[in-house]
């Protein structure tokens, strides 16, 4: 299992979320409060958008001790970034297994697992579009989920594509006798919008939160200067709350998706479909 | 802070202590129960004696995920070995800072710290024998303690040398206004005997345990086959108990040293002296 | 491209071949004389047989600087071992891509490449026995060759299985318009015998040498004490000669295989077959 | 020995010098043409100035295979940056030994060595200002040179401070019977100006080049568009020439220093002095 965050809004330094808050993501790499594992020390990654294609920085050591991550976090500012800390569920600790994964303009990160992955992996891999197949570079379930979602139309209709991906994984799992084939919180982005998903076959998904509207928070905390630096459209999605501001985080409902975008954000029910 | 173990006795595979017991050392790398830090993921090391000089294997990632350590632990058998998992107290995560440290036939490993180390480091380094100075390869307090002990006679009278080293560290600390200059459990060996130390300036030292005499354990657990494979002289010293055998571990008293050797082992009071 | 060696005979320390000879394997990691690349710094590995299953030690840094490899090489003695230094042909530098690869009692190492691997990879992967598929852990052409050979019967008839594997890779390559689909020297072993192969679709294969019979070398160099320590059955297979002993190395002919085993060794023509 | 470059001028992406030129710095990590070692695979580093303190990115693997360096080089643009690839002369391959070194606003990088460093290291370390001593984090001669230069006034008079540092190293070396105590090309910067030095006790220093004035190059190559994007004040200092533009590189004379700064650059004789 893992922890992740996704940020969209006023450009900020990565360290504002990765290091500075109490219960920051880096703090969670050693002491997660809500994770299945308290330690998320099997690699990490960040992906951010600037002037061109998304930039990736991924490492195989624990995030808490990585000096390069600290340097970058205090110098890289971005209006949209992902960050992830990994607790391996069995696949090797190597850079190609670190999130976020990237394909073209898209990033993808995941917390959870495909259960009995070695049983179903071959069937899943075969279903990946042969054009996309050579781009798979690691060995995780999370990356296969990304390439299946791309195969099923992620770039044109993300919610439908992820619903198809999950439906497909569940159908393959069931064929192999797996009781609850998938457990996931996922974030994906094209650099403009962020889609977040919370779902598990057993209806008992890992935690996921989005930040309360900045306008509301400013009313609640008129003296908080940080909030005045952020645009109304700023939004954060996280595996577990950062910081200590009461009322700042809203749980994503079970079996839901959310969209962070210009204008109103959206929240809707997530319903896997058979492709 | 860190966790360590030292073994002397019937040759066994390293994995018997590193991986197999409940609460094994590798398990402690992620979930220490008695450590100041629950996570000890900042590198690890093992040192063992065979036919020639002690062999070192040290890595900078977390012990729990190191595939090479797992391979070696199931293939290397030794009558005397050390193993250590590290939680950095500030010095870099690099191989030269991983325990055990080696000088000639000697190994040294430490849990604890010299407080305000950056304040006192220069004075400590200057006191190291100039002949030994070039052999210092890392940047930890633990390694400086080793080279000071060597300077003060470790190879001829280990207990007196460590008492002098600690007395010296305390005198330098006090000169710089450090209240409780040192906190330590230490193990050192020449490949024949093991010396273990438990001490802290504040009289509240990190935990240390030695295994109950094998003969006694065999009487307590006559049906335990593992105990019948071990010689009477087998002894283990650990930061925190391995396994679940009730009565198998004895706490080392505050401010004490122990010697594991052929014939009767010894336990005595540890009294720092000013060199 | 890469460099490798395979040893069978009187048990020796790994360092006797990895470090001590002029032009040793570790020396070749920085200064190969016959390799396509002079530098083989993209990871390394060694696999050796002792009392139980083969033990692997693999690292992602350059072999020339790895302190753990040096420690193990001076302490591990074995009657049969493989060692490999890697120069990536494009796949990531990660432990799961380091040779030798292991499956049960078998080891496999390779120098060369499957050309246009990304074009043909999917077809090759699909042909791997579904029972074996989950054991693939890296992303190299070399590992897929191993699993195809296992699929085609490596464990019962190694020469025929490798001939079928190569014939299959060539047929898939040709279907995708690849002119010379495969280039290889390969060594594989079950811990008793070693099979070595030299082949390329274009009939211009990477260099491969086996050591002259020890009895012959002893006649040529009666005063060489090292040769008197080695049994008559000792044999070494290498990508390029080690040391400076004139007459010590025989080139393996183009399109050939060799078998190192108890009794007489064998050499024969290698003829790919279509499975 | 190592290779390095220093850039000052119109802000450019790091990849313009690290990856794009024929004979780029990354190319030199595997195939240096003028270096004592053809391979510089023992770690690397880059340091750049942006809006705040200089940012460091350093890694212990070979630069040629580092995916994070490639990502950063295509996304980080800077008006002043250093980059370095390392070939260890004996000290460990670890991040704290990678150049550039940083102290406050200053960066420092070095090619060469202090001869018989283990003989003289203690005397050199003792001469470092005790206030600066705790900031030493690695174990190289290069870093000690930096801290000695800081001790001798680098921040107020860089040329005089480096002359004193070299004079001091030579006097200590001579006291220990070292014939030619120092060999160096060094670059240092405060983020505004760059000082470069070429010197060796034997008067036979490693190569060093600075780029021809951009105005001159534009006259020579009126059709070269890259040159039109660069300001007149842009200057590059390198261990060995990048690219293939004839006339683009001027050798720094033996025993000289150069200053890159706003207005006219300077070149002068380097004369070690005894502090």
Tab-separated table of N, CA, C and O in Angstrom, chain C residues 17-97:
chain	number	residue	atom	x	y	z
C	17	UNK	N	39.054	-15.301	-10.251
C	17	UNK	CA	38.725	-14.948	-11.637
C	17	UNK	C	38.160	-13.535	-11.753
C	17	UNK	O	38.329	-12.882	-12.773
C	18	UNK	N	37.496	-13.072	-10.704
C	18	UNK	CA	36.831	-11.770	-10.818
C	18	UNK	C	37.810	-10.608	-10.646
C	18	UNK	O	37.613	-9.552	-11.254
C	19	UNK	N	38.829	-10.788	-9.808
C	19	UNK	CA	39.717	-9.657	-9.508
C	19	UNK	C	41.186	-9.893	-9.845
C	19	UNK	O	41.865	-8.974	-10.265
C	20	UNK	N	41.686	-11.117	-9.630
C	20	UNK	CA	43.137	-11.296	-9.641
C	20	UNK	C	43.804	-11.282	-11.006
C	20	UNK	O	44.889	-10.734	-11.147
C	21	UNK	N	43.221	-11.893	-12.037
C	21	UNK	CA	43.946	-11.919	-13.311
C	21	UNK	C	44.093	-10.527	-13.923
C	21	UNK	O	43.246	-9.648	-13.708
C	22	UNK	N	45.168	-10.327	-14.660
C	22	UNK	CA	45.194	-9.174	-15.527
C	22	UNK	C	44.028	-9.378	-16.496
C	22	UNK	O	43.745	-10.507	-16.893
C	23	UNK	N	43.374	-8.329	-16.887
C	23	UNK	CA	42.169	-8.426	-17.716
C	23	UNK	C	41.088	-9.242	-17.026
C	23	UNK	O	40.370	-10.025	-17.649
C	24	UNK	N	40.987	-9.118	-15.705
C	24	UNK	CA	39.937	-9.822	-14.966
C	24	UNK	C	38.568	-9.298	-15.376
C	24	UNK	O	38.456	-8.268	-16.045
C	25	UNK	N	37.520	-9.996	-14.942
C	25	UNK	CA	36.175	-9.556	-15.303
C	25	UNK	C	35.903	-8.153	-14.759
C	25	UNK	O	35.281	-7.324	-15.434
C	26	UNK	N	36.367	-7.879	-13.549
C	26	UNK	CA	36.126	-6.555	-12.981
C	26	UNK	C	36.903	-5.497	-13.763
C	26	UNK	O	36.421	-4.387	-13.993
C	27	UNK	N	38.106	-5.855	-14.200
C	27	UNK	CA	38.863	-4.941	-15.045
C	27	UNK	C	38.106	-4.671	-16.350
C	27	UNK	O	38.058	-3.544	-16.841
C	28	UNK	N	37.470	-5.706	-16.884
C	28	UNK	CA	36.693	-5.535	-18.119
C	28	UNK	C	35.478	-4.623	-17.912
C	28	UNK	O	34.957	-4.071	-18.883
C	29	UNK	N	35.016	-4.500	-16.663
C	29	UNK	CA	33.855	-3.626	-16.445
C	29	UNK	C	34.202	-2.187	-16.812
C	29	UNK	O	33.350	-1.423	-17.234
C	30	UNK	N	35.464	-1.812	-16.670
C	30	UNK	CA	35.874	-0.469	-17.077
C	30	UNK	C	36.614	-0.447	-18.411
C	30	UNK	O	36.512	0.499	-19.168
C	31	UNK	N	37.327	-1.523	-18.734
C	31	UNK	CA	38.179	-1.521	-19.931
C	31	UNK	C	38.098	-2.840	-20.685
C	31	UNK	O	39.075	-3.584	-20.751
C	32	UNK	N	36.953	-3.149	-21.241
C	32	UNK	CA	36.874	-4.356	-22.048
C	32	UNK	C	37.690	-4.167	-23.323
C	32	UNK	O	37.684	-3.097	-23.922
C	33	UNK	N	38.414	-5.219	-23.738
C	33	UNK	CA	39.211	-5.103	-24.967
C	33	UNK	C	38.475	-5.613	-26.187
C	33	UNK	O	38.630	-5.116	-27.279
C	34	UNK	N	37.626	-6.640	-25.995
C	34	UNK	CA	36.940	-7.232	-27.146
C	34	UNK	C	35.465	-6.881	-27.228
C	34	UNK	O	34.798	-7.231	-28.182
C	35	UNK	N	34.932	-6.223	-26.227
C	35	UNK	CA	33.498	-5.959	-26.221
C	35	UNK	C	33.108	-4.878	-27.221
C	35	UNK	O	33.936	-4.079	-27.653
C	36	UNK	N	31.836	-4.875	-27.598
C	36	UNK	CA	31.310	-3.823	-28.457
C	36	UNK	C	31.405	-2.493	-27.714
C	36	UNK	O	31.705	-1.450	-28.281
C	37	UNK	N	31.154	-2.536	-26.411
C	37	UNK	CA	31.317	-1.379	-25.539
C	37	UNK	C	32.555	-1.600	-24.685
C	37	UNK	O	32.745	-2.694	-24.159
C	38	UNK	N	33.382	-0.575	-24.524
C	38	UNK	CA	34.535	-0.745	-23.637
C	38	UNK	C	34.110	-0.690	-22.177
C	38	UNK	O	34.789	-1.223	-21.311
C	39	UNK	N	32.991	-0.040	-21.900
C	39	UNK	CA	32.532	0.096	-20.523
C	39	UNK	C	31.327	-0.799	-20.279
C	39	UNK	O	30.367	-0.770	-21.058
C	40	UNK	N	31.394	-1.604	-19.233
C	40	UNK	CA	30.271	-2.455	-18.833
C	40	UNK	C	29.921	-2.080	-17.395
C	40	UNK	O	30.269	-2.791	-16.462
C	41	UNK	N	29.259	-0.928	-17.258
C	41	UNK	CA	29.054	-0.351	-15.932
C	41	UNK	C	27.605	-0.295	-15.487
C	41	UNK	O	27.286	0.411	-14.536
C	42	UNK	N	26.728	-1.025	-16.170
C	42	UNK	CA	25.294	-0.943	-15.879
C	42	UNK	C	24.806	-2.103	-15.021
C	42	UNK	O	23.760	-2.698	-15.298
C	43	UNK	N	25.548	-2.397	-13.978
C	43	UNK	CA	25.148	-3.472	-13.084
C	43	UNK	C	25.976	-4.728	-13.330
C	43	UNK	O	26.712	-4.820	-14.321
C	44	UNK	N	25.824	-5.662	-12.414
C	44	UNK	CA	26.626	-6.884	-12.460
C	44	UNK	C	25.907	-7.954	-11.658
C	44	UNK	O	24.928	-7.665	-10.945
C	45	UNK	N	26.414	-9.168	-11.744
C	45	UNK	CA	25.849	-10.220	-10.937
C	45	UNK	C	26.772	-11.407	-10.863
C	45	UNK	O	27.644	-11.598	-11.723
C	46	UNK	N	26.581	-12.199	-9.819
C	46	UNK	CA	27.284	-13.464	-9.692
C	46	UNK	C	26.294	-14.466	-9.125
C	46	UNK	O	25.387	-14.106	-8.366
C	47	UNK	N	26.443	-15.705	-9.533
C	47	UNK	CA	25.608	-16.781	-9.006
C	47	UNK	C	26.511	-17.966	-8.762
C	47	UNK	O	27.351	-18.278	-9.600
C	48	UNK	N	26.367	-18.593	-7.586
C	48	UNK	CA	27.262	-19.717	-7.291
C	48	UNK	C	26.499	-20.840	-6.603
C	48	UNK	O	25.454	-20.629	-5.987
C	49	UNK	N	27.059	-22.040	-6.740
C	49	UNK	CA	26.460	-23.222	-6.141
C	49	UNK	C	27.283	-23.637	-4.928
C	49	UNK	O	28.515	-23.578	-4.968
C	50	UNK	N	26.585	-23.977	-3.880
C	50	UNK	CA	27.259	-24.467	-2.689
C	50	UNK	C	26.515	-25.685	-2.222
C	50	UNK	O	26.363	-26.649	-2.977
C	51	UNK	N	25.987	-25.625	-1.012
C	51	UNK	CA	25.313	-26.801	-0.483
C	51	UNK	C	23.858	-26.887	-0.908
C	51	UNK	O	23.264	-27.946	-0.902
C	52	UNK	N	23.264	-25.740	-1.257
C	52	UNK	CA	21.836	-25.801	-1.581
C	52	UNK	C	21.594	-25.112	-2.925
C	52	UNK	O	22.403	-25.209	-3.837
C	53	UNK	N	20.485	-24.459	-3.079
C	53	UNK	CA	20.128	-23.795	-4.326
C	53	UNK	C	21.161	-22.723	-4.666
C	53	UNK	O	21.866	-22.218	-3.794
C	54	UNK	N	21.279	-22.372	-5.951
C	54	UNK	CA	22.272	-21.352	-6.321
C	54	UNK	C	21.973	-20.025	-5.634
C	54	UNK	O	20.819	-19.644	-5.471
C	55	UNK	N	23.035	-19.359	-5.232
C	55	UNK	CA	22.925	-18.080	-4.531
C	55	UNK	C	23.211	-16.966	-5.531
C	55	UNK	O	24.138	-17.075	-6.331
C	56	UNK	N	22.411	-15.899	-5.487
C	56	UNK	CA	22.607	-14.765	-6.392
C	56	UNK	C	23.070	-13.547	-5.614
C	56	UNK	O	22.566	-13.268	-4.528
C	57	UNK	N	23.999	-12.824	-6.201
C	57	UNK	CA	24.345	-11.494	-5.694
C	57	UNK	C	24.393	-10.564	-6.897
C	57	UNK	O	25.199	-10.753	-7.801
C	58	UNK	N	23.509	-9.572	-6.916
C	58	UNK	CA	23.422	-8.692	-8.083
C	58	UNK	C	23.331	-7.237	-7.637
C	58	UNK	O	22.676	-6.926	-6.640
C	59	UNK	N	23.997	-6.352	-8.336
C	59	UNK	CA	23.991	-4.937	-7.978
C	59	UNK	C	23.833	-4.055	-9.193
C	59	UNK	O	24.139	-4.464	-10.317
C	60	UNK	N	23.351	-2.834	-8.980
C	60	UNK	CA	23.040	-1.950	-10.102
C	60	UNK	C	24.147	-0.943	-10.420
C	60	UNK	O	24.119	-0.304	-11.458
C	61	UNK	N	25.119	-0.783	-9.551
C	61	UNK	CA	26.226	0.115	-9.848
C	61	UNK	C	27.285	-0.600	-10.669
C	61	UNK	O	27.163	-1.785	-10.970
C	62	UNK	N	28.346	0.126	-11.055
C	62	UNK	CA	29.452	-0.526	-11.756
C	62	UNK	C	30.141	-1.551	-10.858
C	62	UNK	O	30.358	-1.295	-9.668
C	63	UNK	N	30.519	-2.686	-11.431
C	63	UNK	CA	31.184	-3.733	-10.653
C	63	UNK	C	32.505	-3.239	-10.074
C	63	UNK	O	32.888	-3.619	-8.977
C	64	UNK	N	33.179	-2.339	-10.828
C	64	UNK	CA	34.518	-1.943	-10.382
C	64	UNK	C	34.511	-1.268	-9.017
C	64	UNK	O	35.509	-1.298	-8.317
C	65	UNK	N	33.411	-0.664	-8.624
C	65	UNK	CA	33.392	0.082	-7.372
C	65	UNK	C	32.596	-0.580	-6.256
C	65	UNK	O	32.437	0.005	-5.194
C	66	UNK	N	32.107	-1.787	-6.484
C	66	UNK	CA	31.216	-2.382	-5.492
C	66	UNK	C	32.010	-3.068	-4.376
C	66	UNK	O	32.667	-4.087	-4.589
C	67	UNK	N	31.903	-2.507	-3.168
C	67	UNK	CA	32.677	-3.036	-2.042
C	67	UNK	C	32.142	-4.374	-1.572
C	67	UNK	O	32.900	-5.243	-1.136
C	68	UNK	N	30.827	-4.574	-1.653
C	68	UNK	CA	30.268	-5.848	-1.212
C	68	UNK	C	30.724	-6.994	-2.110
C	68	UNK	O	31.028	-8.089	-1.628
C	69	UNK	N	30.776	-6.737	-3.410
C	69	UNK	CA	31.246	-7.778	-4.335
C	69	UNK	C	32.680	-8.179	-3.996
C	69	UNK	O	33.029	-9.358	-3.992
C	70	UNK	N	33.500	-7.201	-3.680
C	70	UNK	CA	34.892	-7.471	-3.339
C	70	UNK	C	34.975	-8.336	-2.069
C	70	UNK	O	35.753	-9.289	-1.999
C	71	UNK	N	34.150	-8.008	-1.078
C	71	UNK	CA	34.140	-8.781	0.161
C	71	UNK	C	33.709	-10.230	-0.091
C	71	UNK	O	34.322	-11.169	0.419
C	72	UNK	N	32.646	-10.386	-0.877
C	72	UNK	CA	32.150	-11.737	-1.122
C	72	UNK	C	33.139	-12.533	-1.956
C	72	UNK	O	33.362	-13.720	-1.714
C	73	UNK	N	33.749	-11.863	-2.938
C	73	UNK	CA	34.654	-12.575	-3.846
C	73	UNK	C	35.860	-13.146	-3.094
C	73	UNK	O	36.410	-14.175	-3.483
C	74	UNK	N	36.246	-12.517	-2.003
C	74	UNK	CA	37.400	-13.038	-1.252
C	74	UNK	C	36.989	-14.038	-0.168
C	74	UNK	O	37.848	-14.573	0.549
C	75	UNK	N	35.670	-14.267	-0.029
C	75	UNK	CA	35.233	-15.185	1.026
C	75	UNK	C	34.373	-16.331	0.518
C	75	UNK	O	34.185	-17.318	1.219
C	76	UNK	N	33.844	-16.226	-0.686
C	76	UNK	CA	32.994	-17.293	-1.217
C	76	UNK	C	33.815	-18.167	-2.158
C	76	UNK	O	34.406	-17.681	-3.118
C	77	UNK	N	33.810	-19.441	-1.871
C	77	UNK	CA	34.499	-20.429	-2.691
C	77	UNK	C	33.443	-21.342	-3.280
C	77	UNK	O	32.486	-21.701	-2.598
C	78	UNK	N	33.591	-21.709	-4.558
C	78	UNK	CA	32.556	-22.530	-5.181
C	78	UNK	C	33.146	-23.368	-6.311
C	78	UNK	O	34.085	-22.938	-6.991
C	79	UNK	N	32.576	-24.561	-6.528
C	79	UNK	CA	33.028	-25.399	-7.653
C	79	UNK	C	32.339	-25.045	-8.964
C	79	UNK	O	32.730	-25.554	-10.002
C	80	UNK	N	31.330	-24.176	-8.907
C	80	UNK	CA	30.631	-23.816	-10.146
C	80	UNK	C	29.989	-22.448	-9.951
C	80	UNK	O	29.109	-22.300	-9.098
C	81	UNK	N	30.450	-21.485	-10.713
C	81	UNK	CA	29.840	-20.154	-10.583
C	81	UNK	C	29.828	-19.412	-11.899
C	81	UNK	O	30.606	-19.693	-12.811
C	82	UNK	N	28.886	-18.472	-11.981
C	82	UNK	CA	28.730	-17.562	-13.115
C	82	UNK	C	29.007	-16.144	-12.621
C	82	UNK	O	28.749	-15.823	-11.452
C	83	UNK	N	29.510	-15.290	-13.504
C	83	UNK	CA	29.605	-13.865	-13.177
C	83	UNK	C	29.398	-13.064	-14.456
C	83	UNK	O	29.772	-13.508	-15.546
C	84	UNK	N	28.811	-11.878	-14.307
C	84	UNK	CA	28.365	-11.117	-15.477
C	84	UNK	C	28.478	-9.632	-15.185
C	84	UNK	O	28.184	-9.174	-14.076
C	85	UNK	N	28.926	-8.868	-16.149
C	85	UNK	CA	28.913	-7.407	-16.051
C	85	UNK	C	28.110	-6.881	-17.226
C	85	UNK	O	28.223	-7.362	-18.341
C	86	UNK	N	27.308	-5.867	-16.963
C	86	UNK	CA	26.284	-5.483	-17.931
C	86	UNK	C	26.559	-4.124	-18.570
C	86	UNK	O	26.978	-3.184	-17.894
C	87	UNK	N	26.331	-4.051	-19.868
C	87	UNK	CA	26.244	-2.775	-20.577
C	87	UNK	C	24.866	-2.776	-21.209
C	87	UNK	O	24.611	-3.519	-22.154
C	88	UNK	N	23.973	-1.982	-20.668
C	88	UNK	CA	22.586	-2.022	-21.109
C	88	UNK	C	22.463	-1.663	-22.585
C	88	UNK	O	23.133	-0.775	-23.088
C	89	UNK	N	21.587	-2.390	-23.274
C	89	UNK	CA	21.260	-2.018	-24.650
C	89	UNK	C	19.928	-1.266	-24.685
C	89	UNK	O	19.267	-1.244	-25.715
C	90	UNK	N	19.559	-0.661	-23.572
C	90	UNK	CA	18.361	0.173	-23.577
C	90	UNK	C	17.413	-0.097	-22.432
C	90	UNK	O	16.703	0.791	-21.988
C	91	UNK	N	17.378	-1.322	-21.940
C	91	UNK	CA	16.473	-1.616	-20.831
C	91	UNK	C	17.062	-1.052	-19.529
C	91	UNK	O	18.262	-0.855	-19.421
C	92	UNK	N	16.176	-0.771	-18.555
C	92	UNK	CA	16.622	-0.047	-17.360
C	92	UNK	C	17.711	-0.771	-16.552
C	92	UNK	O	17.799	-1.992	-16.578
C	93	UNK	N	18.495	0.038	-15.876
C	93	UNK	CA	19.518	-0.475	-14.971
C	93	UNK	C	18.845	-0.751	-13.632
C	93	UNK	O	18.592	0.181	-12.862
C	94	UNK	N	18.497	-1.977	-13.382
C	94	UNK	CA	17.827	-2.351	-12.130
C	94	UNK	C	18.186	-3.800	-11.839
C	94	UNK	O	18.559	-4.553	-12.736
C	95	UNK	N	18.064	-4.166	-10.567
C	95	UNK	CA	18.536	-5.475	-10.134
C	95	UNK	C	17.853	-6.598	-10.904
C	95	UNK	O	18.487	-7.600	-11.234
C	96	UNK	N	16.571	-6.441	-11.205
C	96	UNK	CA	15.849	-7.504	-11.906
C	96	UNK	C	16.299	-7.666	-13.356
C	96	UNK	O	15.906	-8.622	-14.010
C	97	UNK	N	17.106	-6.728	-13.849
C	97	UNK	CA	17.657	-6.869	-15.198
C	97	UNK	C	19.112	-7.339	-15.188
C	97	UNK	O	19.724	-7.446	-16.250
